């Protein structure tokens, strides 16, 4: 089980240390870890499980903050990693976002949270709803109140009812003046398009995100018009498995606030909404580049935030790239980024120019991979459609909202 | 397989896999002992009592406490400084001063002393707002502590200030005390009083926190103060306090095991485990008991009995029936336990799997992997179902890989990698999941490349190779190299290589030095397996200028081809001549060795053109400072002197194609890692005994070595059948022809390049090693040799009938002694010198109703048992024996399956040479078992 948790800043400074068992872990492990990180160069690409000379380390990097956990015993690796991810999520939830200053200013809360989340190296509860009842999040209202009343405790004075209830993810006596529930379909399209323009792989990873502000203990049923498109699904613990198994219906008592109800995967999609056609031709030490972007399959809604990014190969000395639409930037790390936005009606966006190669190099041998970004509001490209959402056990009918969004995940075009 | 949706999952396990649980009912047994099960679902909430904080209790120290405090030496008092700070504290709004105490500011000893003074002033104060001031100071102290400044000097003051009703102040104080109590055991005594008082607070939260802090002090001479509060905590009516008390028991056990046992806490935990309403309390009991028993040492009979009870049907079913109520982390714990459970019959296995199936859809990856492990372990003995399990867990695992954070996906991918390597054919339609994304770190790409290589079969090879070829132009050069190697590996495992050969030859024309280098090595391997492609390959290879090839491995490969195909390549003698002229500049001995051999081969094919270079090469070789090069040159020289025709036979014998290249990782290690599914071993691709120390091994480690079997002669049911490795190896192999051929890798007889026939003419080892070096896949060949023996012997013995072999010459010491620790140590250190399967005679099988029967019998043969366990049909034994005259020891692991009448024997020995005589002694002893 985990023996110690450290939070490190992006300069390797120990911001927080939480010893979990009797065997103290010396801080020198952080120094070792940091030197290891620096020696690896590219820190975001560091392995999540590392063997140091004395301990096994789990590390998760979020917004420049490294969550580091140490153990000396064999344990399920996912337990360590998943727990650290939850710690990061809970802290983000509590502090609004995650950065060095926020953690340093609120380290007492972080300690309090860790105290409730893990005991003796074994994770207890990571459910934000329960934690919220035990430790009040820091917010302006709290602070104002404490100045006025002089009562500065940020701890609620009752123990959460949920700790002993059958629905651990929900508090029991919630009351809202306006009952609302929002359901969002958020999809990410991962695709690989090869040198010949063939769609080698195209799949969608999607999430059903729910934001619920409902009184009491409501019982919700969400059904899809076409659940058959889903290839694999994962559920929030609140989802009852049997109704899904029998009728592909999501039946659940929701946690309060924002949560991920379900995530799913849709494989083997046949087309992508846009095309990106790069062309590179080398001749006598220079390489001509031209990239065309356009709509392949009109999803029926506007495609916006289109970007095309690629890394110039190291053998390129200089690049002169222009576009007929949008802006082209070449960043210091030799990343070329072309921001297009929406595709105009009257012309097809194109970027072209020349790359000057190193002396002695006739042709370009290393071909860049173009990473494409886009966003489509109002459409779930997998085709998944929500049929209806029924609510039971509520005093009055709530407001129900539905949205859909698709964006590019790992969408790459090889040249 | 084609896409399969969760909807039709239940159908995947065949008709039997739908027995119980399909109606949504949990498995129910007649175990009334444990009280009523809670009904899962949105039932009404339990009563939540509200507790309000009591105000106006500031400064209510007990007399005893004051007496303690007064014994401490306080530092000198500095009033002026104190006033200044006090003023600031009162004026500044809390959130501003909070920022000023940000730990990034440097703080020295002076500041610590300041804080100390201020704290002292506040300690007795009852002024309004004093809590806010305290809070600021506490924050400061803890922020110093966090950035690593030693603030232990304010311990006394912190304790004095701890009398407060403010829970945040309390928490900060607990945190501080927990951090410094261990180094200040004398001062820690000061805290006992207020912690004990807090343990009786009205607010369960404070009771719990105080109890947790009390147990976290970890000061040995204070344990007496723990027993009372812990006992009360375990009986507390609030589950929060009970849950903390359970963990407290474990902490107490770590500090003083005897105190813990004397207070009978483990028994209380056992009771709570089976009876508490709150699942978190149950989970904590489980975790604490497991750790306590694993620390208690496996030697104790009592402990092994306790473990047995934990793994018994009632307990497992009790936990399984409540699994949905457990928190996700507790579910992992329960699942980990269930994976060790041995169900009595197939129906039970299906029941468990049906109950747990929805866990595969859990949002928490740790739960999914733990469930996967249960499924895999339960079905090890059922080939068909085991395969269905692979099909079933495939989609959830692939989703986990693509949905989680990069950190999570790597860990899942490592597990997926393990499964793909075991059963590639099941994943062959999912090859696109293993395509590398541009942004992925190279360790992920490497795993994916290996998986792509493994899943390649007749139907997907073309696409996979096309994809791999795209990586050859990758920016990441190591990955580009790996992908070329992957293409080569696929070529070597396929029957139809037309397309691949073309691709490889294209690599040679890419004019990138590392691509050329990798491709050359591959073409060489390819030619050894498919000599029929020599025409096409040689045409391209001939165009490569040896000047462009710098890497030793590639150069060696090129030289090998020059020697081997000197007949077909016009320039061969002249290229070799050029290389020999630059003998001095060639730094790699490997290349020089190859050069010698190549020039010899060339000489026999084209004598007039090569004679001069051969002379030059032999002269240069004889003068070489490298021993191997020198020896080989001398050997060739003498060989040529002796008889040219013999020399030709040695150097240039007719060759057969290599059918299979040796595998690098032994299958024993792979099986070991598989047994440790869902552990760090999988990520490191090493079984845990290779990288963790024994003392650091996980608590309650069942699945490893002999720790899992009860020591001594008592029987235990803790042996899991998953250790019956032979079984599960067969499970997957039988289903695919391709797998079968790969299985051959383990027998070195398959590795039969006849050029090694030369060894029969007593070629020195340098000749062999020189040839072998050029084949990278042979490097990890060491364990193979044992398999060879194993195979040779195994053939004879597997069919050998019961009659005992002739009386063995080996004498064993009938009074041999070996303590369990040294046995474990030896077992870990020694390599396996013999591993084989042995058919038992029917009488023996019939007599093996309990492990004891065999133990007594073997003891009579001077073979002693150190550990045994198991239930019919699987028994496992660890034996040892010593030679009569010397202290040379033999260790044996023997796994007997009574239903198949087979015994798997692994022998490790101090004296390797005595292994075979010993093995015959052992077998004769075994064969006499059950004979009247």
Coordinates of C-alpha atoms in Angstrom, one line a residue, chain B residues 199-423:
Chain B
X199 CA -11.7 10.6 21.9
X200 CA -14.7 11.0 24.2
X201 CA -16.0 14.1 22.5
X202 CA -19.6 14.3 21.5
X203 CA -18.8 15.0 17.9
X204 CA -18.0 11.7 16.1
X205 CA -15.8 13.5 13.7
X206 CA -13.6 14.7 16.6
X207 CA -13.7 11.3 18.2
X208 CA -12.5 9.8 15.0
X209 CA -9.8 12.3 14.2
X210 CA -8.4 12.2 17.7
X211 CA -8.3 8.4 17.6
X212 CA -6.6 8.5 14.3
X213 CA -4.0 10.9 15.6
X214 CA -3.6 9.0 18.8
X215 CA -2.7 5.8 16.9
X216 CA -0.5 7.7 14.5
X217 CA 1.8 8.9 17.3
X218 CA 3.7 5.6 16.9
X219 CA 5.6 6.0 20.2
X220 CA 6.3 2.6 21.7
X221 CA 6.1 3.5 25.3
X222 CA 2.7 5.1 24.9
X223 CA 0.9 2.1 23.7
X224 CA -0.8 1.5 27.0
X225 CA -2.8 4.7 26.4
X226 CA -4.1 3.4 23.1
X227 CA -5.9 0.3 24.3
X228 CA -8.7 2.0 26.1
X229 CA -9.7 4.5 23.4
X230 CA -9.3 1.9 20.7
X231 CA -11.5 -0.5 22.5
X232 CA -14.1 2.2 22.9
X233 CA -13.7 3.2 19.3
X234 CA -14.4 -0.3 18.0
X235 CA -17.7 -0.3 19.8
X236 CA -18.6 3.3 18.9
X237 CA -22.0 3.7 17.5
X238 CA -20.8 5.9 14.7
X239 CA -19.3 4.0 11.7
X240 CA -16.8 6.8 11.1
X241 CA -15.2 6.2 14.4
X242 CA -15.3 2.4 14.0
X243 CA -13.6 2.7 10.7
X244 CA -10.8 4.7 12.1
X245 CA -10.5 2.5 15.1
X246 CA -10.0 -0.6 12.9
X247 CA -7.1 1.1 11.2
X248 CA -5.9 2.1 14.6
X249 CA -5.7 -1.5 15.6
X250 CA -3.4 -2.2 12.7
X251 CA -1.3 0.8 13.6
X252 CA -1.1 -0.5 17.2
X253 CA -0.1 -3.9 15.9
X254 CA 2.8 -2.3 14.0
X255 CA 4.0 -0.5 17.1
X256 CA 3.5 -3.4 19.6
X257 CA 2.0 -6.6 18.3
X258 CA 1.8 -8.2 21.7
X259 CA -0.3 -5.3 23.2
X260 CA -2.6 -5.6 20.2
X261 CA -3.0 -9.4 20.6
X262 CA -3.3 -9.2 24.4
X263 CA -6.2 -6.8 24.1
X264 CA -7.8 -9.4 21.8
X265 CA -8.3 -6.8 19.1
X266 CA -7.9 -9.2 16.1
X267 CA -10.8 -11.2 17.4
X268 CA -12.9 -8.0 17.6
X269 CA -11.9 -7.2 14.0
X270 CA -13.0 -10.7 12.9
X271 CA -16.3 -10.1 14.5
X272 CA -16.7 -6.7 12.9
X273 CA -15.6 -8.1 9.5
X274 CA -18.6 -10.4 9.5
X275 CA -21.1 -8.4 11.3
X276 CA -20.7 -4.6 10.8
X277 CA -23.4 -2.8 8.9
X278 CA -20.9 -0.3 7.4
X279 CA -19.0 -1.6 4.5
X280 CA -16.1 0.7 5.0
X281 CA -15.6 -0.8 8.4
X282 CA -15.8 -4.2 6.9
X283 CA -13.2 -3.3 4.3
X284 CA -10.9 -1.8 6.8
X285 CA -11.2 -4.9 8.9
X286 CA -10.3 -7.0 5.9
X287 CA -7.3 -4.9 5.1
X288 CA -6.1 -4.8 8.7
X289 CA -6.6 -8.5 9.3
X290 CA -4.7 -9.4 6.1
X291 CA -1.8 -7.3 7.1
X292 CA -1.8 -8.5 10.7
X293 CA -1.8 -12.1 9.6
X294 CA 0.9 -11.6 7.0
X295 CA 3.1 -9.9 9.6
X296 CA 2.3 -12.6 12.1
X297 CA 4.5 -14.9 10.0
X298 CA 3.4 -17.8 7.9
X299 CA 4.9 -20.2 10.4
X300 CA 2.1 -20.0 12.9
X301 CA -0.6 -22.6 12.5
X302 CA -3.1 -20.4 13.9
X303 CA -2.5 -17.7 11.2
X304 CA -2.8 -20.2 8.4
X305 CA -6.0 -21.4 9.8
X306 CA -7.3 -17.8 10.0
X307 CA -6.3 -17.3 6.4
X308 CA -8.2 -20.4 5.4
X309 CA -11.3 -19.1 7.1
X310 CA -10.9 -15.8 5.2
X311 CA -10.8 -17.7 1.9
X312 CA -13.6 -20.0 2.8
X313 CA -16.9 -20.0 1.0
X314 CA -19.0 -18.3 3.6
X315 CA -16.7 -15.3 4.0
X316 CA -16.1 -14.9 0.3
X317 CA -19.8 -15.1 -0.5
X318 CA -20.7 -12.8 2.3
X319 CA -18.3 -10.2 0.8
X320 CA -19.4 -10.8 -2.7
X321 CA -23.0 -10.4 -1.9
X322 CA -22.3 -6.9 -0.5
X323 CA -19.8 -5.9 -3.1
X324 CA -21.9 -3.1 -4.6
X325 CA -22.1 -1.4 -1.3
X326 CA -18.4 -1.2 -0.9
X327 CA -16.4 1.8 -2.0
X328 CA -14.5 1.4 -5.2
X329 CA -11.3 0.9 -3.3
X330 CA -12.7 -1.6 -0.9
X331 CA -14.1 -3.4 -3.9
X332 CA -10.5 -3.8 -5.2
X333 CA -9.5 -5.3 -1.9
X334 CA -12.4 -7.7 -1.9
X335 CA -11.7 -8.7 -5.5
X336 CA -8.1 -9.2 -4.7
X337 CA -9.2 -11.7 -2.1
X338 CA -11.7 -13.4 -4.3
X339 CA -9.0 -14.0 -6.9
X340 CA -7.3 -16.3 -4.4
X341 CA -10.5 -18.2 -3.7
X342 CA -10.7 -21.7 -5.0
X343 CA -14.3 -22.5 -6.0
X344 CA -15.4 -26.1 -5.5
X345 CA -17.1 -26.6 -8.8
X346 CA -17.8 -24.9 -12.2
X347 CA -21.2 -23.7 -11.2
X348 CA -19.7 -21.8 -8.4
X349 CA -17.2 -20.2 -10.8
X350 CA -20.1 -19.1 -13.1
X351 CA -22.0 -17.7 -10.1
X352 CA -19.1 -15.6 -9.1
X353 CA -18.4 -14.4 -12.6
X354 CA -22.1 -13.5 -13.2
X355 CA -22.2 -11.6 -10.0
X356 CA -19.0 -9.7 -10.9
X357 CA -19.6 -9.1 -14.5
X358 CA -20.9 -5.6 -14.2
X359 CA -17.7 -4.7 -12.3
X360 CA -16.0 -4.8 -15.7
X361 CA -18.0 -1.7 -16.6
X362 CA -16.9 0.2 -13.5
X363 CA -15.5 3.7 -14.0
X364 CA -12.6 3.0 -11.8
X365 CA -9.8 1.2 -13.7
X366 CA -8.5 -0.4 -10.6
X367 CA -11.8 -2.2 -10.1
X368 CA -11.8 -3.3 -13.7
X369 CA -8.4 -4.8 -13.5
X370 CA -9.1 -6.5 -10.2
X371 CA -12.2 -8.1 -11.7
X372 CA -10.2 -9.1 -14.8
X373 CA -7.8 -10.9 -12.5
X374 CA -10.6 -12.8 -10.7
X375 CA -12.0 -13.9 -14.1
X376 CA -8.7 -15.1 -15.3
X377 CA -7.7 -16.9 -12.2
X378 CA -11.1 -18.6 -11.7
X379 CA -11.1 -20.1 -15.2
X380 CA -7.5 -21.2 -15.4
X381 CA -8.6 -24.8 -15.3
X382 CA -11.4 -24.4 -17.9
X383 CA -9.9 -24.0 -21.3
X384 CA -13.0 -22.9 -23.2
X385 CA -14.3 -20.5 -20.6
X386 CA -10.9 -19.1 -20.1
X387 CA -10.8 -18.1 -23.8
X388 CA -14.3 -16.6 -23.5
X389 CA -13.0 -14.6 -20.6
X390 CA -10.3 -13.1 -22.8
X391 CA -13.0 -12.2 -25.3
X392 CA -15.1 -10.6 -22.6
X393 CA -12.4 -8.6 -20.9
X394 CA -10.9 -7.4 -24.2
X395 CA -13.4 -4.5 -24.8
X396 CA -13.3 -3.0 -21.3
X397 CA -9.5 -3.1 -21.3
X398 CA -9.3 -1.5 -24.7
X399 CA -11.7 1.2 -23.5
X400 CA -9.6 1.8 -20.4
X401 CA -6.5 2.3 -22.6
X402 CA -8.2 4.9 -24.8
X403 CA -10.2 6.7 -22.2
X404 CA -8.0 7.2 -19.2
X405 CA -5.3 9.7 -18.5
X406 CA -1.9 8.8 -20.1
X407 CA -0.7 7.5 -16.7
X408 CA -3.6 5.1 -16.4
X409 CA -3.4 4.0 -20.0
X410 CA 0.2 3.0 -19.7
X411 CA -0.5 0.8 -16.7
X412 CA -3.5 -0.8 -18.4
X413 CA -1.6 -1.2 -21.6
X414 CA 1.1 -3.1 -19.7
X415 CA -1.5 -5.6 -18.6
X416 CA -3.0 -5.8 -22.0
X417 CA 0.4 -6.4 -23.4
X418 CA 0.7 -9.4 -21.1
X419 CA -2.6 -10.8 -22.3
X420 CA -1.8 -10.2 -25.9
X421 CA 1.5 -12.0 -25.6
X422 CA -0.3 -15.0 -24.0
X423 CA -3.1 -15.2 -26.5

